[in-house]
mmCIF file of N, CA and C in Angstrom:
data_model
loop_
_atom_site.group_PDB
_atom_site.id
_atom_site.type_symbol
_atom_site.label_atom_id
_atom_site.label_comp_id
_atom_site.label_asym_id
_atom_site.label_seq_id
_atom_site.Cartn_x
_atom_site.Cartn_y
_atom_site.Cartn_z
ATOM 1 N N MET A 57 39.495 28.507 63.175
ATOM 2 C CA MET A 57 38.081 28.280 63.437
ATOM 3 C C MET A 57 37.695 26.937 62.834
ATOM 4 N N SER A 58 36.937 26.193 63.563
ATOM 5 C CA SER A 58 36.574 24.851 63.112
ATOM 6 C C SER A 58 35.302 24.869 62.277
ATOM 7 N N LYS A 59 35.055 23.740 61.619
ATOM 8 C CA LYS A 59 33.808 23.594 60.870
ATOM 9 C C LYS A 59 32.605 23.672 61.802
ATOM 10 N N LYS A 60 32.826 23.344 63.078
ATOM 11 C CA LYS A 60 31.749 23.402 64.058
ATOM 12 C C LYS A 60 31.172 24.816 64.154
ATOM 13 N N ALA A 61 32.020 25.831 63.999
ATOM 14 C CA ALA A 61 31.569 27.221 64.070
ATOM 15 C C ALA A 61 30.570 27.551 62.967
ATOM 16 N N LEU A 62 30.683 26.868 61.821
ATOM 17 C CA LEU A 62 29.760 27.120 60.713
ATOM 18 C C LEU A 62 28.332 26.692 61.022
ATOM 19 N N GLY A 63 28.146 25.869 62.041
ATOM 20 C CA GLY A 63 26.806 25.428 62.421
ATOM 21 C C GLY A 63 26.167 26.278 63.512
ATOM 22 N N THR A 64 26.873 27.292 63.981
ATOM 23 C CA THR A 64 26.355 28.100 65.086
ATOM 24 C C THR A 64 25.324 29.114 64.597
ATOM 25 N N GLN A 65 24.510 29.571 65.518
ATOM 26 C CA GLN A 65 23.520 30.598 65.193
ATOM 27 C C GLN A 65 24.217 31.896 64.785
ATOM 28 N N LYS A 66 25.352 32.187 65.405
ATOM 29 C CA LYS A 66 26.114 33.391 65.051
ATOM 30 C C LYS A 66 26.485 33.372 63.573
ATOM 31 N N TRP A 67 26.974 32.223 63.086
ATOM 32 C CA TRP A 67 27.330 32.113 61.665
ATOM 33 C C TRP A 67 26.093 32.218 60.781
ATOM 34 N N LYS A 68 25.011 31.551 61.167
ATOM 35 C CA LYS A 68 23.787 31.582 60.353
ATOM 36 C C LYS A 68 23.257 33.007 60.218
ATOM 37 N N ASP A 69 23.296 33.774 61.313
ATOM 38 C CA ASP A 69 22.845 35.167 61.271
ATOM 39 C C ASP A 69 23.762 36.008 60.381
ATOM 40 N N LEU A 70 25.065 35.804 60.508
ATOM 41 C CA LEU A 70 26.026 36.550 59.702
ATOM 42 C C LEU A 70 25.870 36.215 58.225
ATOM 43 N N ARG A 71 25.659 34.951 57.930
ATOM 44 C CA ARG A 71 25.450 34.500 56.551
ATOM 45 C C ARG A 71 24.255 35.212 55.914
ATOM 46 N N LEU A 72 23.153 35.305 56.650
ATOM 47 C CA LEU A 72 21.967 35.985 56.127
ATOM 48 C C LEU A 72 22.221 37.474 55.912
ATOM 49 N N ARG A 73 22.996 38.089 56.814
ATOM 50 C CA ARG A 73 23.342 39.514 56.654
ATOM 51 C C ARG A 73 24.184 39.733 55.399
ATOM 52 N N VAL A 74 25.129 38.838 55.137
ATOM 53 C CA VAL A 74 25.985 38.966 53.951
ATOM 54 C C VAL A 74 25.155 38.773 52.685
ATOM 55 N N LEU A 75 24.296 37.762 52.653
ATOM 56 C CA LEU A 75 23.456 37.537 51.479
ATOM 57 C C LEU A 75 22.562 38.752 51.207
ATOM 58 N N ALA A 76 21.992 39.330 52.263
ATOM 59 C CA ALA A 76 21.146 40.517 52.101
ATOM 60 C C ALA A 76 21.968 41.714 51.622
ATOM 61 N N ARG A 77 23.138 41.910 52.228
ATOM 62 C CA ARG A 77 24.010 43.029 51.839
ATOM 63 C C ARG A 77 24.375 42.970 50.360
ATOM 64 N N ASP A 78 24.666 41.765 49.870
ATOM 65 C CA ASP A 78 25.109 41.595 48.487
ATOM 66 C C ASP A 78 23.960 41.359 47.511
ATOM 67 N N GLY A 79 22.737 41.463 47.999
ATOM 68 C CA GLY A 79 21.585 41.305 47.116
ATOM 69 C C GLY A 79 21.437 39.912 46.550
ATOM 70 N N ARG A 80 22.019 38.921 47.234
ATOM 71 C CA ARG A 80 21.986 37.523 46.790
ATOM 72 C C ARG A 80 22.522 37.350 45.369
ATOM 73 N N ILE A 81 23.548 38.164 45.026
ATOM 74 C CA ILE A 81 24.200 38.090 43.722
ATOM 75 C C ILE A 81 25.622 37.570 43.922
ATOM 76 N N CYS A 82 25.988 36.547 43.165
ATOM 77 C CA CYS A 82 27.328 35.959 43.250
ATOM 78 C C CYS A 82 28.371 36.991 42.838
ATOM 79 N N TRP A 83 29.361 37.187 43.682
ATOM 80 C CA TRP A 83 30.385 38.195 43.399
ATOM 81 C C TRP A 83 31.341 37.754 42.300
ATOM 82 N N VAL A 84 31.297 36.483 41.899
ATOM 83 C CA VAL A 84 32.177 35.985 40.851
ATOM 84 C C VAL A 84 31.490 36.056 39.487
ATOM 85 N N CYS A 85 30.284 35.472 39.364
ATOM 86 C CA CYS A 85 29.642 35.355 38.051
ATOM 87 C C CYS A 85 28.345 36.154 37.915
ATOM 88 N N GLN A 86 27.911 36.809 38.973
ATOM 89 C CA GLN A 86 26.712 37.654 38.979
ATOM 90 C C GLN A 86 25.395 36.879 38.882
ATOM 91 N N SER A 87 25.420 35.553 39.100
ATOM 92 C CA SER A 87 24.173 34.782 39.119
ATOM 93 C C SER A 87 23.618 34.790 40.547
ATOM 94 N N GLU A 88 22.519 34.072 40.773
ATOM 95 C CA GLU A 88 21.912 34.037 42.104
ATOM 96 C C GLU A 88 22.823 33.314 43.092
ATOM 97 N N ALA A 89 23.052 33.944 44.230
ATOM 98 C CA ALA A 89 23.922 33.374 45.265
ATOM 99 C C ALA A 89 23.091 32.770 46.381
ATOM 100 N N THR A 90 23.505 31.594 46.833
ATOM 101 C CA THR A 90 22.840 30.930 47.952
ATOM 102 C C THR A 90 23.812 30.623 49.079
ATOM 103 N N GLN A 91 25.095 30.913 48.852
ATOM 104 C CA GLN A 91 26.123 30.614 49.841
ATOM 105 C C GLN A 91 26.938 31.864 50.137
ATOM 106 N N VAL A 92 27.759 31.773 51.178
ATOM 107 C CA VAL A 92 28.653 32.871 51.540
ATOM 108 C C VAL A 92 30.081 32.355 51.479
ATOM 109 N N ASP A 93 30.959 33.147 50.873
ATOM 110 C CA ASP A 93 32.346 32.768 50.653
ATOM 111 C C ASP A 93 33.279 33.596 51.518
ATOM 112 N N HIS A 94 34.300 32.936 52.047
ATOM 113 C CA HIS A 94 35.406 33.648 52.685
ATOM 114 C C HIS A 94 36.368 33.999 51.561
ATOM 115 N N ILE A 95 36.498 35.274 51.244
ATOM 116 C CA ILE A 95 37.319 35.705 50.125
ATOM 117 C C ILE A 95 38.753 35.228 50.314
ATOM 118 N N VAL A 96 39.333 35.526 51.470
ATOM 119 C CA VAL A 96 40.604 34.910 51.849
ATOM 120 C C VAL A 96 40.212 33.713 52.711
ATOM 121 N N PRO A 97 40.415 32.494 52.216
ATOM 122 C CA PRO A 97 39.949 31.302 52.930
ATOM 123 C C PRO A 97 40.475 31.230 54.362
ATOM 124 N N ARG A 98 39.691 30.610 55.217
ATOM 125 C CA ARG A 98 40.077 30.449 56.628
ATOM 126 C C ARG A 98 41.394 29.703 56.754
ATOM 127 N N VAL A 99 41.610 28.701 55.898
ATOM 128 C CA VAL A 99 42.851 27.917 55.971
ATOM 129 C C VAL A 99 44.076 28.725 55.542
ATOM 130 N N LYS A 100 43.841 29.869 54.891
ATOM 131 C CA LYS A 100 44.939 30.748 54.474
ATOM 132 C C LYS A 100 45.020 31.983 55.369
ATOM 133 N N GLY A 101 44.317 31.951 56.513
ATOM 134 C CA GLY A 101 44.405 33.043 57.464
ATOM 135 C C GLY A 101 43.286 34.054 57.386
ATOM 136 N N GLY A 102 42.290 33.820 56.540
ATOM 137 C CA GLY A 102 41.164 34.744 56.428
ATOM 138 C C GLY A 102 40.306 34.735 57.681
ATOM 139 N N ASP A 103 39.817 35.898 58.057
ATOM 140 C CA ASP A 103 38.989 36.037 59.252
ATOM 141 C C ASP A 103 37.605 35.443 59.010
ATOM 142 N N MET A 104 37.188 34.576 59.906
ATOM 143 C CA MET A 104 35.895 33.894 59.788
ATOM 144 C C MET A 104 34.721 34.850 59.902
ATOM 145 N N TRP A 105 34.832 35.864 60.755
ATOM 146 C CA TRP A 105 33.678 36.692 61.110
ATOM 147 C C TRP A 105 33.709 38.095 60.500
ATOM 148 N N ASP A 106 34.754 38.452 59.791
ATOM 149 C CA ASP A 106 34.902 39.802 59.244
ATOM 150 C C ASP A 106 34.032 39.967 57.998
ATOM 151 N N MET A 107 33.091 40.910 58.055
ATOM 152 C CA MET A 107 32.193 41.143 56.916
ATOM 153 C C MET A 107 32.968 41.528 55.651
ATOM 154 N N ASP A 108 34.136 42.161 55.799
ATOM 155 C CA ASP A 108 34.935 42.528 54.638
ATOM 156 C C ASP A 108 35.599 41.316 53.991
ATOM 157 N N ASN A 109 35.608 40.181 54.671
ATOM 158 C CA ASN A 109 36.175 38.953 54.116
ATOM 159 C C ASN A 109 35.088 38.000 53.630
ATOM 160 N N LEU A 110 33.848 38.449 53.619
ATOM 161 C CA LEU A 110 32.726 37.595 53.229
ATOM 162 C C LEU A 110 31.988 38.190 52.041
ATOM 163 N N ALA A 111 31.534 37.327 51.155
ATOM 164 C CA ALA A 111 30.757 37.765 50.001
ATOM 165 C C ALA A 111 29.796 36.662 49.585
ATOM 166 N N ALA A 112 28.654 37.065 49.039
ATOM 167 C CA ALA A 112 27.685 36.112 48.513
ATOM 168 C C ALA A 112 28.283 35.429 47.287
ATOM 169 N N ILE A 113 28.001 34.132 47.148
ATOM 170 C CA ILE A 113 28.553 33.358 46.032
ATOM 171 C C ILE A 113 27.574 32.229 45.682
ATOM 172 N N CYS A 114 27.543 31.843 44.414
ATOM 173 C CA CYS A 114 26.704 30.706 44.018
ATOM 174 C C CYS A 114 27.450 29.410 44.336
ATOM 175 N N ALA A 115 26.727 28.314 44.407
ATOM 176 C CA ALA A 115 27.325 27.029 44.767
ATOM 177 C C ALA A 115 28.390 26.602 43.757
ATOM 178 N N LYS A 116 28.139 26.833 42.467
ATOM 179 C CA LYS A 116 29.082 26.423 41.423
ATOM 180 C C LYS A 116 30.419 27.158 41.578
ATOM 181 N N CYS A 117 30.368 28.464 41.768
ATOM 182 C CA CYS A 117 31.613 29.242 41.923
ATOM 183 C C CYS A 117 32.314 28.902 43.235
ATOM 184 N N ASN A 118 31.551 28.670 44.289
ATOM 185 C CA ASN A 118 32.153 28.344 45.582
ATOM 186 C C ASN A 118 32.889 27.009 45.505
ATOM 187 N N GLN A 119 32.298 26.032 44.828
ATOM 188 C CA GLN A 119 32.944 24.729 44.679
ATOM 189 C C GLN A 119 34.212 24.858 43.826
ATOM 190 N N ARG A 120 34.128 25.642 42.753
ATOM 191 C CA ARG A 120 35.271 25.832 41.867
ATOM 192 C C ARG A 120 36.404 26.571 42.571
ATOM 193 N N LYS A 121 36.054 27.526 43.433
ATOM 194 C CA LYS A 121 37.056 28.333 44.131
ATOM 195 C C LYS A 121 37.804 27.524 45.170
ATOM 196 N N GLY A 122 37.101 26.716 45.937
ATOM 197 C CA GLY A 122 37.742 25.915 46.975
ATOM 198 C C GLY A 122 38.459 26.778 47.986
ATOM 199 N N ASP A 123 39.715 26.440 48.296
ATOM 200 C CA ASP A 123 40.466 27.196 49.301
ATOM 201 C C ASP A 123 41.463 28.171 48.669
ATOM 202 N N ARG A 124 41.205 28.548 47.412
ATOM 203 C CA ARG A 124 42.078 29.505 46.747
ATOM 204 C C ARG A 124 41.571 30.931 46.958
ATOM 205 N N VAL A 125 42.483 31.872 46.931
ATOM 206 C CA VAL A 125 42.104 33.283 46.909
ATOM 207 C C VAL A 125 41.834 33.580 45.448
ATOM 208 N N PHE A 126 40.582 33.905 45.143
ATOM 209 C CA PHE A 126 40.138 34.002 43.759
ATOM 210 C C PHE A 126 39.273 35.238 43.621
ATOM 211 N N LEU A 127 39.641 36.134 42.717
ATOM 212 C CA LEU A 127 38.895 37.377 42.608
ATOM 213 C C LEU A 127 37.953 37.424 41.418
ATOM 214 N N GLY A 128 37.724 36.318 40.768
ATOM 215 C CA GLY A 128 36.683 36.200 39.761
ATOM 216 C C GLY A 128 36.526 37.377 38.823
ATOM 217 N N GLY A 129 35.267 37.735 38.548
ATOM 218 C CA GLY A 129 34.944 38.779 37.586
ATOM 219 C C GLY A 129 35.122 40.186 38.106
ATOM 220 N N GLN A 130 35.270 40.380 39.385
ATOM 221 C CA GLN A 130 35.429 41.708 39.952
ATOM 222 C C GLN A 130 36.728 41.748 40.746
ATOM 223 N N SER A 131 37.273 42.929 40.887
ATOM 224 C CA SER A 131 38.502 43.025 41.662
ATOM 225 C C SER A 131 38.227 42.897 43.155
ATOM 226 N N THR A 132 37.072 43.306 43.589
ATOM 227 C CA THR A 132 36.679 43.155 44.985
ATOM 228 C C THR A 132 35.205 42.810 45.030
ATOM 229 N N PRO A 133 34.749 42.174 46.101
ATOM 230 C CA PRO A 133 33.324 41.877 46.196
ATOM 231 C C PRO A 133 32.539 43.159 46.414
ATOM 232 N N PRO A 134 31.257 43.147 46.070
ATOM 233 C CA PRO A 134 30.461 44.343 46.293
ATOM 234 C C PRO A 134 30.317 44.618 47.783
ATOM 235 N N VAL A 135 30.406 45.877 48.151
ATOM 236 C CA VAL A 135 30.261 46.258 49.550
ATOM 237 C C VAL A 135 29.199 47.337 49.632
ATOM 238 N N PHE A 136 28.227 47.125 50.480
ATOM 239 C CA PHE A 136 27.141 48.064 50.651
ATOM 240 C C PHE A 136 27.071 48.514 52.102
ATOM 241 N N SER A 137 28.215 48.767 52.710
ATOM 242 C CA SER A 137 28.253 49.066 54.129
ATOM 243 C C SER A 137 27.429 50.304 54.461
ATOM 244 N N GLY A 138 26.432 50.095 55.304
ATOM 245 C CA GLY A 138 25.616 51.195 55.786
ATOM 246 C C GLY A 138 24.597 51.731 54.800
ATOM 247 N N HIS A 139 24.579 51.237 53.592
ATOM 248 C CA HIS A 139 23.634 51.723 52.593
ATOM 249 C C HIS A 139 22.740 50.582 52.137
ATOM 250 N N SER A 140 21.491 50.895 51.894
ATOM 251 C CA SER A 140 20.601 49.859 51.393
ATOM 252 C C SER A 140 20.800 49.722 49.886
ATOM 253 N N LEU A 141 20.387 48.606 49.361
ATOM 254 C CA LEU A 141 20.473 48.388 47.926
ATOM 255 C C LEU A 141 19.494 49.320 47.229
ATOM 256 N N PRO A 142 19.819 49.778 46.028
ATOM 257 C CA PRO A 142 18.934 50.719 45.330
ATOM 258 C C PRO A 142 17.512 50.202 45.180
ATOM 259 N N GLU A 143 17.357 48.899 44.919
ATOM 260 C CA GLU A 143 16.005 48.371 44.712
ATOM 261 C C GLU A 143 15.186 48.278 45.999
ATOM 262 N N THR A 144 15.806 48.481 47.154
ATOM 263 C CA THR A 144 15.067 48.424 48.410
ATOM 264 C C THR A 144 14.794 49.799 48.996
ATOM 265 N N ARG A 145 15.290 50.842 48.353
ATOM 266 C CA ARG A 145 15.068 52.201 48.856
ATOM 267 C C ARG A 145 13.646 52.645 48.562
ATOM 268 N N VAL A 146 13.126 53.445 49.460
ATOM 269 C CA VAL A 146 11.794 54.018 49.277
ATOM 270 C C VAL A 146 11.971 55.367 48.599
ATOM 271 N N ALA A 147 11.238 55.574 47.521
ATOM 272 C CA ALA A 147 11.341 56.845 46.806
ATOM 273 C C ALA A 147 10.797 57.970 47.683
ATOM 274 N N GLN A 148 11.537 59.056 47.745
ATOM 275 C CA GLN A 148 11.121 60.218 48.519
ATOM 276 C C GLN A 148 10.419 61.193 47.580
ATOM 277 N N PRO A 149 9.295 61.752 48.020
ATOM 278 C CA PRO A 149 8.616 62.727 47.162
ATOM 279 C C PRO A 149 9.496 63.963 46.975
ATOM 280 N N LEU A 150 9.341 64.607 45.823
ATOM 281 C CA LEU A 150 10.095 65.820 45.567
ATOM 282 C C LEU A 150 9.642 66.913 46.513
ATOM 283 N N SER A 151 10.552 67.758 46.870
ATOM 284 C CA SER A 151 10.247 68.870 47.751
ATOM 285 C C SER A 151 9.430 69.915 46.993
ATOM 286 N N PRO A 152 8.432 70.527 47.639
ATOM 287 C CA PRO A 152 7.667 71.580 46.965
ATOM 288 C C PRO A 152 8.554 72.798 46.696
ATOM 289 N N PHE A 153 9.701 72.853 47.335
ATOM 290 C CA PHE A 153 10.596 73.980 47.159
ATOM 291 C C PHE A 153 11.572 73.792 45.997
ATOM 292 N N SER A 154 11.610 72.591 45.407
ATOM 293 C CA SER A 154 12.571 72.338 44.341
ATOM 294 C C SER A 154 12.322 73.219 43.124
ATOM 295 N N LYS A 155 11.060 73.525 42.812
ATOM 296 C CA LYS A 155 10.740 74.385 41.666
ATOM 297 C C LYS A 155 11.225 75.806 41.924
ATOM 298 N N ALA A 156 11.159 76.233 43.173
ATOM 299 C CA ALA A 156 11.616 77.577 43.523
ATOM 300 C C ALA A 156 13.116 77.705 43.292
ATOM 301 N N LEU A 157 13.850 76.617 43.511
ATOM 302 C CA LEU A 157 15.291 76.646 43.313
ATOM 303 C C LEU A 157 15.661 76.723 41.834
ATOM 304 N N GLU A 158 14.813 76.142 40.968
ATOM 305 C CA GLU A 158 15.086 76.132 39.532
ATOM 306 C C GLU A 158 14.865 77.490 38.896
ATOM 307 N N ALA A 159 13.964 78.279 39.460
ATOM 308 C CA ALA A 159 13.582 79.574 38.872
ATOM 309 C C ALA A 159 14.611 80.649 39.043
#
């Protein structure tokens, strides 16, 4: 995949989805992330479009990582497939029947 693909709307949409999925937290140092990293770099055969190969990363860690496979502070990037982040969930009221179950 060429650098040209990084300028496409498809990439921009995917980038925003990854940042949202990871809560804009860098998977290496846990600071604020503004970029998206290919965990296995494209030049090393990593899939450009696979969400499992993408993680939010800060600019400093992304520059330091370069084209290396680097697992930083975690063994794997955070994955929130199909689940919302805890801070974005809406609290559900307790069921009126919950007290009946306790008795």
